[in-house]
mmCIF file of C-alpha atoms and ligand atoms in Angstrom:
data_model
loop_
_atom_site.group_PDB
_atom_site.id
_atom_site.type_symbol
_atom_site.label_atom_id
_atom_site.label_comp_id
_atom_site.label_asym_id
_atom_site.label_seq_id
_atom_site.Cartn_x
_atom_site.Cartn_y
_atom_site.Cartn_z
ATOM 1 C CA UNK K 1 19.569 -18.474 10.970
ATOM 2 C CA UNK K 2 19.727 -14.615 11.103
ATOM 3 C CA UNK K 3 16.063 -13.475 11.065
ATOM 4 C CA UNK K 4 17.475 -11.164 8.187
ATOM 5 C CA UNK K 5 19.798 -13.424 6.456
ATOM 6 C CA UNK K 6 16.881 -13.860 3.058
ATOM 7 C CA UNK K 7 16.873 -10.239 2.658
ATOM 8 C CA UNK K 8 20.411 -10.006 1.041
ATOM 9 C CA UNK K 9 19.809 -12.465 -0.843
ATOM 10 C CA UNK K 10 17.203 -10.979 -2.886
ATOM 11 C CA UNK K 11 17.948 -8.587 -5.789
ATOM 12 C CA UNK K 12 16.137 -5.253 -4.878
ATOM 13 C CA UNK K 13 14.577 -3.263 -7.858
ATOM 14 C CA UNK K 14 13.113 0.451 -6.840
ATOM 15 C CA UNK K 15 10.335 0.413 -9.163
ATOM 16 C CA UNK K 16 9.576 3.530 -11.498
ATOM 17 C CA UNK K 17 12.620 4.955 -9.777
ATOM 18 C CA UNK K 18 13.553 7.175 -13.132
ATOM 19 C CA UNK K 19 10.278 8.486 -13.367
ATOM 20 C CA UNK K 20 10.224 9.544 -9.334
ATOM 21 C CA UNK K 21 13.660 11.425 -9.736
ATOM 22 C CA UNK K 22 12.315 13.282 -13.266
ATOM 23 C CA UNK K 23 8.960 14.322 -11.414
ATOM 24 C CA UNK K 24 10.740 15.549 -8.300
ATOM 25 C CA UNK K 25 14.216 17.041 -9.648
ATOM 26 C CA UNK K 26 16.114 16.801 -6.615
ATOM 27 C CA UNK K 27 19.317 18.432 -8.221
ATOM 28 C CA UNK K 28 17.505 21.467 -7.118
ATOM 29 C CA UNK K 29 17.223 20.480 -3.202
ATOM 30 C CA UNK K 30 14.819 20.105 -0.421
ATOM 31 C CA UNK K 31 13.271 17.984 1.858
ATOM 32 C CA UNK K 32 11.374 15.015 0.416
ATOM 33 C CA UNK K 33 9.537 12.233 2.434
ATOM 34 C CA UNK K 34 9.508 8.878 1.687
ATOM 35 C CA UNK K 35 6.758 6.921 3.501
ATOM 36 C CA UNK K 36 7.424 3.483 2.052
ATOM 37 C CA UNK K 37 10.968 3.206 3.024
ATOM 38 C CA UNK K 38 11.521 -0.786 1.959
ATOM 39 C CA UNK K 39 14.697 -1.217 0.962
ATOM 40 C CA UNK K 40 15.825 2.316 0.254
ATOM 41 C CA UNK K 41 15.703 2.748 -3.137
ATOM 42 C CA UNK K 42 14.136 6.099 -3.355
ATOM 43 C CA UNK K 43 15.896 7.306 -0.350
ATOM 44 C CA UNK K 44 19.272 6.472 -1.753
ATOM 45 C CA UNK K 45 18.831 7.749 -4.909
ATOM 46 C CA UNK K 46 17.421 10.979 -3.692
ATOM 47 C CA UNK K 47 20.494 11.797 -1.180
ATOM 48 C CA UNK K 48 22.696 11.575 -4.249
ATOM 49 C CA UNK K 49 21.713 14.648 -4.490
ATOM 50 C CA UNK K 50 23.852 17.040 -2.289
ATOM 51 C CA UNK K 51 20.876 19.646 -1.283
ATOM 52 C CA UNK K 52 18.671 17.137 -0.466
ATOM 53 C CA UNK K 53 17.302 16.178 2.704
ATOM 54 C CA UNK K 54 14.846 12.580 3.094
ATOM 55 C CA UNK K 55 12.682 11.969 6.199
ATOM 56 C CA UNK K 56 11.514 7.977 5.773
ATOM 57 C CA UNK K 57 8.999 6.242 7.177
ATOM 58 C CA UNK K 58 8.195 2.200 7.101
ATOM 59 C CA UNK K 59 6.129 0.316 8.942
ATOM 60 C CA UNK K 60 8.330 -2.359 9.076
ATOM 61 C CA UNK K 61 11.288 -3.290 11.651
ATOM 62 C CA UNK K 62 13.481 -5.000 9.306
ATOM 63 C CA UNK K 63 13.777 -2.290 7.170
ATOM 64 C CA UNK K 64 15.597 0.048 10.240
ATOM 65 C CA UNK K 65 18.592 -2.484 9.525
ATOM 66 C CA UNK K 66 19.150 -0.292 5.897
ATOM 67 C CA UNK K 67 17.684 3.068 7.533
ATOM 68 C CA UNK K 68 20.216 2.666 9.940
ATOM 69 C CA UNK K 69 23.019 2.417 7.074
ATOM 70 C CA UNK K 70 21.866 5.528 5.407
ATOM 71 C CA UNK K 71 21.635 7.150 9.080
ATOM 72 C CA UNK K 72 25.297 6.703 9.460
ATOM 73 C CA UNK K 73 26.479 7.771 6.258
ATOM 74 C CA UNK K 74 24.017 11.187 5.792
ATOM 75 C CA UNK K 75 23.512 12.220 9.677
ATOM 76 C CA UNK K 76 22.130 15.421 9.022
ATOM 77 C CA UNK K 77 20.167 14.307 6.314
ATOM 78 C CA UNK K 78 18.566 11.465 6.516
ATOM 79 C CA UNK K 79 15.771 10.273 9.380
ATOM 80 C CA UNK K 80 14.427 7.462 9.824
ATOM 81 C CA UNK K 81 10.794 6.089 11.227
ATOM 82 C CA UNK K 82 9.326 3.017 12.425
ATOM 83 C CA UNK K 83 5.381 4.174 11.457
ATOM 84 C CA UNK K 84 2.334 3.369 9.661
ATOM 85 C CA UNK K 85 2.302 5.915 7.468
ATOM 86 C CA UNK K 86 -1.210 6.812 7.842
ATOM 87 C CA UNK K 87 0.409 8.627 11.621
ATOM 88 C CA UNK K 88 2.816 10.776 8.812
ATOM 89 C CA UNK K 89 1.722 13.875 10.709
ATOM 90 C CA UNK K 90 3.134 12.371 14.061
ATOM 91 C CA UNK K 91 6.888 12.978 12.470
ATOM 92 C CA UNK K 92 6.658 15.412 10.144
ATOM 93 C CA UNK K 93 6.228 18.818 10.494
ATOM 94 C CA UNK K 94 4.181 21.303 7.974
ATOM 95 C CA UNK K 95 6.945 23.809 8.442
ATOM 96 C CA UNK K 96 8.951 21.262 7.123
ATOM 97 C CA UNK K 97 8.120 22.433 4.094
ATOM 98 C CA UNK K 98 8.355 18.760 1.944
ATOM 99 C CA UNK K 99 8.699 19.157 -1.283
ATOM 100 C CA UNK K 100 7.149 15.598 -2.141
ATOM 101 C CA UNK K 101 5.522 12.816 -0.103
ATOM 102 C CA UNK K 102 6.031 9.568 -2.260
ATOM 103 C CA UNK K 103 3.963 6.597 -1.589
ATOM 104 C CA UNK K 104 5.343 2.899 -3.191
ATOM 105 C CA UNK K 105 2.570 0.858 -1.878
ATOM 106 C CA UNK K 106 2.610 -3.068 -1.574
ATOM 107 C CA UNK K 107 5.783 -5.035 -0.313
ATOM 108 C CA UNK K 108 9.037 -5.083 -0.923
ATOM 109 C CA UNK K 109 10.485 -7.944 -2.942
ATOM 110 C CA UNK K 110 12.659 -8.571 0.642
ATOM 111 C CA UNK K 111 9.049 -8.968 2.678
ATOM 112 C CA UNK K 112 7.679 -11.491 -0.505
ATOM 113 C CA UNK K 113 10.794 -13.459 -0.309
ATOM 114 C CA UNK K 114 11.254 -14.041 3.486
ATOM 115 C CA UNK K 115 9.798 -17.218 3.997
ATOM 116 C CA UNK K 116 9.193 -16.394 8.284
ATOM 117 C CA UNK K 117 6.761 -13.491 6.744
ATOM 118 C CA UNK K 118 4.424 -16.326 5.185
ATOM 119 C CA UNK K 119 3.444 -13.887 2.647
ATOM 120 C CA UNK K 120 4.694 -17.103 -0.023
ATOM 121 C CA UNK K 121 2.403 -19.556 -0.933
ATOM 122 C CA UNK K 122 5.457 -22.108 0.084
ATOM 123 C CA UNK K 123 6.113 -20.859 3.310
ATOM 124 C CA UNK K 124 6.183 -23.619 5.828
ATOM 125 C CA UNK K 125 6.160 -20.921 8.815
ATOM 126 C CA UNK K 126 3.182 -19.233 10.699
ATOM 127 C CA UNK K 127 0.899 -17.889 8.802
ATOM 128 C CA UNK K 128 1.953 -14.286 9.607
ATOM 129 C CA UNK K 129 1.745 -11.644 6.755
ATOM 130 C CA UNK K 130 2.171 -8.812 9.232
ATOM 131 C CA UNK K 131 3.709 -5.714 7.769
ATOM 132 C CA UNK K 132 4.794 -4.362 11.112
ATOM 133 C CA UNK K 133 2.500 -2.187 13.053
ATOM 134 C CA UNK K 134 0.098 -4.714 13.282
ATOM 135 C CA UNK K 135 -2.853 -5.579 15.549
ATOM 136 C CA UNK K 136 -3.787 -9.300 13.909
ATOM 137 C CA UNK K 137 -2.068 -12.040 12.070
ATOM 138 C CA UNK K 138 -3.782 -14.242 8.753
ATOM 139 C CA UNK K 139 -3.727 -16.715 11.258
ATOM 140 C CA UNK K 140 -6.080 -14.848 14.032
ATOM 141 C CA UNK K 141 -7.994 -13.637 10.588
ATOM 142 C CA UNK K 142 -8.363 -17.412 8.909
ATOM 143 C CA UNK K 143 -8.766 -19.281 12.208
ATOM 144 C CA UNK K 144 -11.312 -16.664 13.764
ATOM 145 C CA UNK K 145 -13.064 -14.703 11.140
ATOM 146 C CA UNK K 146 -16.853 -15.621 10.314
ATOM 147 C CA UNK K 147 -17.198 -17.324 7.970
ATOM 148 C CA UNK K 148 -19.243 -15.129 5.778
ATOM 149 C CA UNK K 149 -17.574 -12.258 6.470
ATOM 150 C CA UNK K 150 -14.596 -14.268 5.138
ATOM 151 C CA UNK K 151 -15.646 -15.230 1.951
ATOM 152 C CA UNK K 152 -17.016 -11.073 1.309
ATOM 153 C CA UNK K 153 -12.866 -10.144 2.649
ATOM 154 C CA UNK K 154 -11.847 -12.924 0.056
ATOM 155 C CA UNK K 155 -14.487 -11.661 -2.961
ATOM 156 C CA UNK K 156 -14.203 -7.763 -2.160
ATOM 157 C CA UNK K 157 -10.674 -7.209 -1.591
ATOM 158 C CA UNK K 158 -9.089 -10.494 -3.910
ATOM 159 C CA UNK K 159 -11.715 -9.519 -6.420
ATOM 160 C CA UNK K 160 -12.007 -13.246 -6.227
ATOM 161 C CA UNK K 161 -15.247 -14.680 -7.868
ATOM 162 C CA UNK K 162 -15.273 -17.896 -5.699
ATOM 163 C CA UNK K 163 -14.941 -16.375 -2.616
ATOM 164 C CA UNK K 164 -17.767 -18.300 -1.305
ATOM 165 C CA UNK K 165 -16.742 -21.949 -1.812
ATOM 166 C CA UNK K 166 -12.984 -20.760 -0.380
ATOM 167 C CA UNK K 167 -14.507 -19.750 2.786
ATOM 168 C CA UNK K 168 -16.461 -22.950 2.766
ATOM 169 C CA UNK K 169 -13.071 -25.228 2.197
ATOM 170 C CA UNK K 170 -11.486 -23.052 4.773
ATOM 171 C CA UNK K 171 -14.320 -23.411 7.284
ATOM 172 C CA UNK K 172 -14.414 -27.049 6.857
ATOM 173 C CA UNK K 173 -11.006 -27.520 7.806
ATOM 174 C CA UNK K 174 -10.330 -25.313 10.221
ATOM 175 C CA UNK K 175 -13.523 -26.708 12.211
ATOM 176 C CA UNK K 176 -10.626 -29.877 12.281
ATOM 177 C CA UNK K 177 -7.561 -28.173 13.197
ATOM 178 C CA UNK K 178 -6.311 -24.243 12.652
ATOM 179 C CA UNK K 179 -4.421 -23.654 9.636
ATOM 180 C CA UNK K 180 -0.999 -22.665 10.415
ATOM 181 C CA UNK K 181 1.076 -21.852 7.465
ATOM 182 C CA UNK K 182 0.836 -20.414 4.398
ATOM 183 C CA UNK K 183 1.589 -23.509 2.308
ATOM 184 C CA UNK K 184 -1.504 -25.192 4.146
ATOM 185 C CA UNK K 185 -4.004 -21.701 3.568
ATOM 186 C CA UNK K 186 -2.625 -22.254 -0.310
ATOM 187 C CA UNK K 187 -3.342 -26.025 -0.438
ATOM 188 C CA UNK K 188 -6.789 -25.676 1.188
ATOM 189 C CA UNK K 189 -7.608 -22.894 -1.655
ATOM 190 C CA UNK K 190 -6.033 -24.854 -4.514
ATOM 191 C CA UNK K 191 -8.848 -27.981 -3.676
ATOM 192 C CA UNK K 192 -11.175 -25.008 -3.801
ATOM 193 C CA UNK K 193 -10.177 -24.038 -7.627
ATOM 194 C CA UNK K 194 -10.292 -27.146 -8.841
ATOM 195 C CA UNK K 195 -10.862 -26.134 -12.462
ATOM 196 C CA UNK K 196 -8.451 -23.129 -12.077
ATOM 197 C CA UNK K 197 -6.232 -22.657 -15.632
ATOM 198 C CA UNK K 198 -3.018 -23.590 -14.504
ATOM 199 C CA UNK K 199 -1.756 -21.630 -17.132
ATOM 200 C CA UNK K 200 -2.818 -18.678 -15.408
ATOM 201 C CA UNK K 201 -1.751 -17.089 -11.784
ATOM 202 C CA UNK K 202 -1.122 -18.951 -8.773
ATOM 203 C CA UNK K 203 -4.999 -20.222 -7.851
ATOM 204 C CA UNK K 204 -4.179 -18.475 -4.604
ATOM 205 C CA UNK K 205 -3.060 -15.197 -5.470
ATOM 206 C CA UNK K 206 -5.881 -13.277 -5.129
ATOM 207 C CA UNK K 207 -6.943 -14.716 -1.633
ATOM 208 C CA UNK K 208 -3.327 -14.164 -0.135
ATOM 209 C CA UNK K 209 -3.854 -10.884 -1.777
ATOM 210 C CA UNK K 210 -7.408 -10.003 -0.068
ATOM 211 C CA UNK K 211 -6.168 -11.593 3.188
ATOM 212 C CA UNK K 212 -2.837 -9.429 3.795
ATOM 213 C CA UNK K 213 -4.589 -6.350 2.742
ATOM 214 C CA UNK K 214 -6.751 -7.283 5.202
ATOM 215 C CA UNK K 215 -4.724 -7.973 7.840
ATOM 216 C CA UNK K 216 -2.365 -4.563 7.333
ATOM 217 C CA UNK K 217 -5.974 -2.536 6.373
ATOM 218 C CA UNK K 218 -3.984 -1.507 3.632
ATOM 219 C CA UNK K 219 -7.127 0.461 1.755
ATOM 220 C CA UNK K 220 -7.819 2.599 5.267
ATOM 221 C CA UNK K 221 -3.800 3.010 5.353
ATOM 222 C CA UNK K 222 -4.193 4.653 1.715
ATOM 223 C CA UNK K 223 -6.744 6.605 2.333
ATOM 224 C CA UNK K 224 -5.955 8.211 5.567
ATOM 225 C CA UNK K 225 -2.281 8.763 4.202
ATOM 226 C CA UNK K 226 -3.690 10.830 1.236
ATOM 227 C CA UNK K 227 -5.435 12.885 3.632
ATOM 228 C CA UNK K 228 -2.386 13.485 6.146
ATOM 229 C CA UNK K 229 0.159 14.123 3.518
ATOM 230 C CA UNK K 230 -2.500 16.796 1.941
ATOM 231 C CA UNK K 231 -2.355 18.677 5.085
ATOM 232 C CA UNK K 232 1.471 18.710 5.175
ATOM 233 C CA UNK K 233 2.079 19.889 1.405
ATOM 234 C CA UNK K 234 2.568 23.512 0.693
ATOM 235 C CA UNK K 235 2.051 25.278 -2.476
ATOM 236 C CA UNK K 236 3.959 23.488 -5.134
ATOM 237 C CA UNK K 237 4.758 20.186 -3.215
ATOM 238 C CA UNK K 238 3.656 17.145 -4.666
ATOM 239 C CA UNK K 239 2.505 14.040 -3.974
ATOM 240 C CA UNK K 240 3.381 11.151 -6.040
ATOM 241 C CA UNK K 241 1.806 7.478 -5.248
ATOM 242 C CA UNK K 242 2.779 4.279 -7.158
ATOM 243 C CA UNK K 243 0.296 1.469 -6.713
ATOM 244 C CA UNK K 244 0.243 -1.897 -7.963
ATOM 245 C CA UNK K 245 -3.471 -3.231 -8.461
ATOM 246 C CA UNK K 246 -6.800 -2.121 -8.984
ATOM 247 C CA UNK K 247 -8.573 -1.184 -5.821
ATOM 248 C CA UNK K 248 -4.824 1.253 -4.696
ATOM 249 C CA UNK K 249 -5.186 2.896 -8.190
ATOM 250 C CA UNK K 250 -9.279 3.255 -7.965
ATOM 251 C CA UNK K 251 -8.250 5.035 -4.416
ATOM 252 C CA UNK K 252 -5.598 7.260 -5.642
ATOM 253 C CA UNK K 253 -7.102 7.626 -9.248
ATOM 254 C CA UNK K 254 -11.017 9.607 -7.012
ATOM 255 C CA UNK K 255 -8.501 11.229 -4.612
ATOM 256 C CA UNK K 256 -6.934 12.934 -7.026
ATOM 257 C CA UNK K 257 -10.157 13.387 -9.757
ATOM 258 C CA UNK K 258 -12.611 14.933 -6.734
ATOM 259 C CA UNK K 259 -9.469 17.197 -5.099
ATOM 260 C CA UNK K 260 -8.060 18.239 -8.494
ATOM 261 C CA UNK K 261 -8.476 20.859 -11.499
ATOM 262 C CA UNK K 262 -9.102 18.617 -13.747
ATOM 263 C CA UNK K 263 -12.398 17.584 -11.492
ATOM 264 C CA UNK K 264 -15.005 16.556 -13.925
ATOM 265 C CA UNK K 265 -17.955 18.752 -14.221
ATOM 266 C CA UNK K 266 -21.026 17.192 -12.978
ATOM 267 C CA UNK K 267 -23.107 17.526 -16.322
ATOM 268 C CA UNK K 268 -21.610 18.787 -19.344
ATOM 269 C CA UNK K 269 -24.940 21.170 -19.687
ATOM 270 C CA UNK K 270 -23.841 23.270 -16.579
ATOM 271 C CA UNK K 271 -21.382 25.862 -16.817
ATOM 272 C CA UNK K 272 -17.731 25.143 -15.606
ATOM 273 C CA UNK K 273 -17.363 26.386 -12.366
ATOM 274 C CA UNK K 274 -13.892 27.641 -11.019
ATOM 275 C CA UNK K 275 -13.026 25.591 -8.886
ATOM 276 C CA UNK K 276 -11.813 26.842 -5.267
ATOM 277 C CA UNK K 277 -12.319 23.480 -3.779
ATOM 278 C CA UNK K 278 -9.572 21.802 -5.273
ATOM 279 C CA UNK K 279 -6.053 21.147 -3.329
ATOM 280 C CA UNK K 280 -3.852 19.963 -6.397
ATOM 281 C CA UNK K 281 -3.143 20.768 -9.823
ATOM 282 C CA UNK K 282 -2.592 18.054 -12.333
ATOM 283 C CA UNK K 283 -1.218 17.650 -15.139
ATOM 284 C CA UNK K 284 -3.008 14.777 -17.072
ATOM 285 C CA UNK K 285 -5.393 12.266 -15.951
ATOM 286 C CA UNK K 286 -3.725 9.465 -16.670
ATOM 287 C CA UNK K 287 -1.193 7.252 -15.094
ATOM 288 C CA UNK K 288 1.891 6.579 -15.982
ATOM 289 C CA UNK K 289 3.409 2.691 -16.217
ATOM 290 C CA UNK K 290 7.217 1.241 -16.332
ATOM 291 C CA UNK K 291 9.344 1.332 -19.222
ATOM 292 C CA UNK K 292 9.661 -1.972 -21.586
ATOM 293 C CA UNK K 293 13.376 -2.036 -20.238
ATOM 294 C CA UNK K 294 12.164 -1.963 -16.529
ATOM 295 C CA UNK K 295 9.468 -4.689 -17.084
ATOM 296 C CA UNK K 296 11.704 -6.726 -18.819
ATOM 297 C CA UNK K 297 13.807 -6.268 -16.024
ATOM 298 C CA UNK K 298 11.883 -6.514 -13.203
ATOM 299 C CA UNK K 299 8.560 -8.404 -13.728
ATOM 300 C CA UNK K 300 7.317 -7.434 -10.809
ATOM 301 C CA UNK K 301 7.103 -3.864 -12.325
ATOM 302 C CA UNK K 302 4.568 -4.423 -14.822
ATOM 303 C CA UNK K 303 1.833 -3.709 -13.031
ATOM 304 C CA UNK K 304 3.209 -0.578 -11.654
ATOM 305 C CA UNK K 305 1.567 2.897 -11.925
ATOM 306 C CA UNK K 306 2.485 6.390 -11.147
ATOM 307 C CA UNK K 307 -0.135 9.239 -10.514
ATOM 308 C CA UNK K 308 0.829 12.447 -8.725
ATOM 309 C CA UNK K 309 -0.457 16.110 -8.242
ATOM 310 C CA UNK K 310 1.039 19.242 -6.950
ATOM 311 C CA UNK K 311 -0.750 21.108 -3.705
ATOM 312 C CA UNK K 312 -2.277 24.205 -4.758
ATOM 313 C CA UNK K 313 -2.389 27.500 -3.023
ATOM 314 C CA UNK K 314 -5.985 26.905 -1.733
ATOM 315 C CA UNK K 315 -6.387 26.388 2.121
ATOM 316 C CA UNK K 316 -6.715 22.627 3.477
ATOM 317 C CA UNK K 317 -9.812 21.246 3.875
ATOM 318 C CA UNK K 318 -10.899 18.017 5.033
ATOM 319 C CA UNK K 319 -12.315 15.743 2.178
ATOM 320 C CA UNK K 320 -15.338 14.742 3.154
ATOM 321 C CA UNK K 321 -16.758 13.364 -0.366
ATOM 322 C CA UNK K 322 -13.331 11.288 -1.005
ATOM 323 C CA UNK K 323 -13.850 9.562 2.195
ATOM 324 C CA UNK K 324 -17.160 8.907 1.835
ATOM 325 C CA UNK K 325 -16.833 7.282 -1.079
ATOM 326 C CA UNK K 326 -14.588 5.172 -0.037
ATOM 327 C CA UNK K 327 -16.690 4.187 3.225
ATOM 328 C CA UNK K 328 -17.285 0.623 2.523
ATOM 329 C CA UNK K 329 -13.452 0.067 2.554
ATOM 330 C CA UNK K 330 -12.819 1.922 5.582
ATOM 331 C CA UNK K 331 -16.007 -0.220 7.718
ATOM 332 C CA UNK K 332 -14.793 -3.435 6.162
ATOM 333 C CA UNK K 333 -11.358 -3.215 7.607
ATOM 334 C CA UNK K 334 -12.212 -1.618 10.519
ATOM 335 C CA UNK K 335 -10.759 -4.237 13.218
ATOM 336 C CA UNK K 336 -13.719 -3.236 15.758
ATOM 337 C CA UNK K 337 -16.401 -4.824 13.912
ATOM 338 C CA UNK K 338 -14.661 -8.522 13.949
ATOM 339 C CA UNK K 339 -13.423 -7.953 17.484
ATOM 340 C CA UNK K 340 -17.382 -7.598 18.663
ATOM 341 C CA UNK K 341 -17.669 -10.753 16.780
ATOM 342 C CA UNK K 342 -14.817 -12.692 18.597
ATOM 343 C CA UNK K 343 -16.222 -11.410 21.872
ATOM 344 C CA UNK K 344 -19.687 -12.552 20.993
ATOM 345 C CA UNK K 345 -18.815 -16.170 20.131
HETATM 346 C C1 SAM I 1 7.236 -1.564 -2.409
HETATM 347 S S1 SAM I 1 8.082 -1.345 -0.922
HETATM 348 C C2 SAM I 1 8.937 0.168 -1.122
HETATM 349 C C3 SAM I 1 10.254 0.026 -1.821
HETATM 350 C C4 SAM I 1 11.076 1.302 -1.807
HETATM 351 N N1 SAM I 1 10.471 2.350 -2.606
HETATM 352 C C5 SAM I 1 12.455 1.060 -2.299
HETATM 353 O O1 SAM I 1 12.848 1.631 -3.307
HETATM 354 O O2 SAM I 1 13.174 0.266 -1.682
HETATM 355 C C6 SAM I 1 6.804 -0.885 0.160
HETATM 356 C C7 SAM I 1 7.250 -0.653 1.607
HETATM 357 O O3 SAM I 1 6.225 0.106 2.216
HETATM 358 C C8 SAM I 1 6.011 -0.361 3.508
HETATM 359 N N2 SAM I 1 4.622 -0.017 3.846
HETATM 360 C C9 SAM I 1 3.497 -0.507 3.294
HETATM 361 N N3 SAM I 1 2.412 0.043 3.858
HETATM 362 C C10 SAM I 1 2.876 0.916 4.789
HETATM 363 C C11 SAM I 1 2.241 1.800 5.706
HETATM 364 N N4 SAM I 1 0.914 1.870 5.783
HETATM 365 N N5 SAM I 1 3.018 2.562 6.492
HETATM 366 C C12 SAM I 1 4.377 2.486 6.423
HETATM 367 N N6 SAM I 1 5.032 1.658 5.587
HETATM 368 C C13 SAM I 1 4.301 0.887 4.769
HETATM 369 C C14 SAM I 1 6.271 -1.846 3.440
HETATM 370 O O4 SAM I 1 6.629 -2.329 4.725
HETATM 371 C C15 SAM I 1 7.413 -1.906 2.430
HETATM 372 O O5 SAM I 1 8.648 -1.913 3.083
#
């Protein structure tokens, strides 16, 4: 079978696309990056546009197959990159002059549905859930992994409250033979959640969930790709990020609160300082979420929100206080510490 044959097969929904064109108006022009290429919704849409011009950038091969489309049909305005998108700096230029970086985090529905990506809970192949770009597999993470530092991957980035007993289960049987495919990862955690409501999500949605962002360091991709898109945004050029569960939005949601105007003031009792340390403006604090229509049409959507800012005049500088906040995330998927381990035992 042709190792893209699923991906036309699945019906591909850009998510909050509406919402993306009204922030950006590209009926006036410019260049606009799109560092979550997928299956190039936002691309498309925004080279309707005559004066437009879209640099892209996806970590993952398959997607070249509909960069490659869009190559040969806008030549001189369309560009395409295989890259993490935290290395955004590596292929485009300041003078550039973007005039919005969009982030659409998570996978496509074409990664979710390919069955060789294991990212399914039915998927009889390897246990893969690589993104592309990628220095370790679930299967190197599963197999290898200590087992405490497991169960804390499993509780911290599934928010999964029985972390513990899942690491146990998938100690136990891995101490027999390694775990090879998804559908055997998703079996070993359902005998863990025995008394899981079956009513509710898949038992082993949130462990697939901690384990892939795990395995793509998905948090440390966020965060450095805030921070290299900052430096490449002029005056007026925004930056627009849609992310789809808690810890992206807690991410995006202090980037944007400690680098912002509407920065809160540390005590309401001290005066209200202007603020020259900010780098965007915003317009409200909140985010903004799919329309009925587009949940109804595409559940995957629901969870969906928007938050963006617009870069300031003030000079870059590097932010120290977002990273630092946001240091926990950044140790925990840093591959160096489990590659000691490995070496150790
Ligand atoms: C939700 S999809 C984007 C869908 C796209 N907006 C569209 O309309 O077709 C997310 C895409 O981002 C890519 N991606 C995720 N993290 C990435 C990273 N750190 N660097 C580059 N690409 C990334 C995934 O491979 C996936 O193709």
């Amino acid at each position: 079978m042709n190792a893209t044959a699923p991906l036309e097969k699945t019906k591909h929904y850009p998510v909050m696309l509406n919402q993306v064109l009204s922030i950006i108006s590209p009926q006036r022009g410019g260049t606009y990056v799109d560092c979550t290429f997928g299956g190039g919704g936002y691309s498309k849409a925004i080279l309707k546009f005559p004066e437009t011009k879209v640099i892209a950038i996806d970590r993952d091969r398959l997607t070249k197959k509909y960069a490659t489309n869009l190559e040969k049909r806008f030549p001189n305005r369309f560009s395409f990159f295989e890259e993490k998108f935290s290395n955004i700096s590596k292929v485009v230029k300041k003078n550039l002059n973007p005039k919005a970086i969009i982030f659409d985090l998570g996978l496509s529905s074409f990664q979710l549905s390919d069955q060789k990506r294991g990212f399914s809970f039915e998927s009889k192949n390897f246990l893969n859930m690589e993104m592309g770009i990628n220095e370790y597999t679930a299967y190197d993470v599963v197999n290898n992994l200590d087992k405490e530092y497991l169960a804390n991957i499993i509780k911290i980035l599934g928010d999964e409250k029985d972390g513990k007993i899942i690491a146990n289960k998938i100690d136990k049987y891995r101490s027999q033979k390694p775990i090879r495919t998804s559908k055997e990862l998703s079996s070993i955690i359902n005998s863990a959640k025995k008394n899981y409501n079956s009513h509710k999500k898949n038992p082993s949605t949130k462990t697939f969930q901690a384990i892939r962002i795990f395995v793509n360091q998905e948090l440390t991709q966020l965060i450095e790709g805030l921070i290299e898109a900052t430096k490449l945004l002029s005056e007026g050029g925004l930056l627009i990020v849609v992310s789809f569960h808690s810890l992206e939005d807690r991410i995006v949601k202090n980037f944007f609160n400690l680098h912002s105007n509407l920065r809160r003031n540390p005590s309401r009792y001290l005066p209200v300082k202007e603020n020259k340390s900010t780098l965007y403006n915003l317009n409200f604090n909140k985010p903004k979420g799919p329309s009925e229509k587009e949940v109804k049409e595409n559940i995957r959507s629901r969870s969906a929100k928007l938050r963006y800012g617009e870069r300031n005049n003030n000079t870059f500088f590097y932010p120290v206080d977002f990273k630092k906040q946001f240091i926990n995330y950044l140790k925990f998927e840093d591959i160096r510490i489990w590659i000691v381990f490995i070496i150790a035992n």
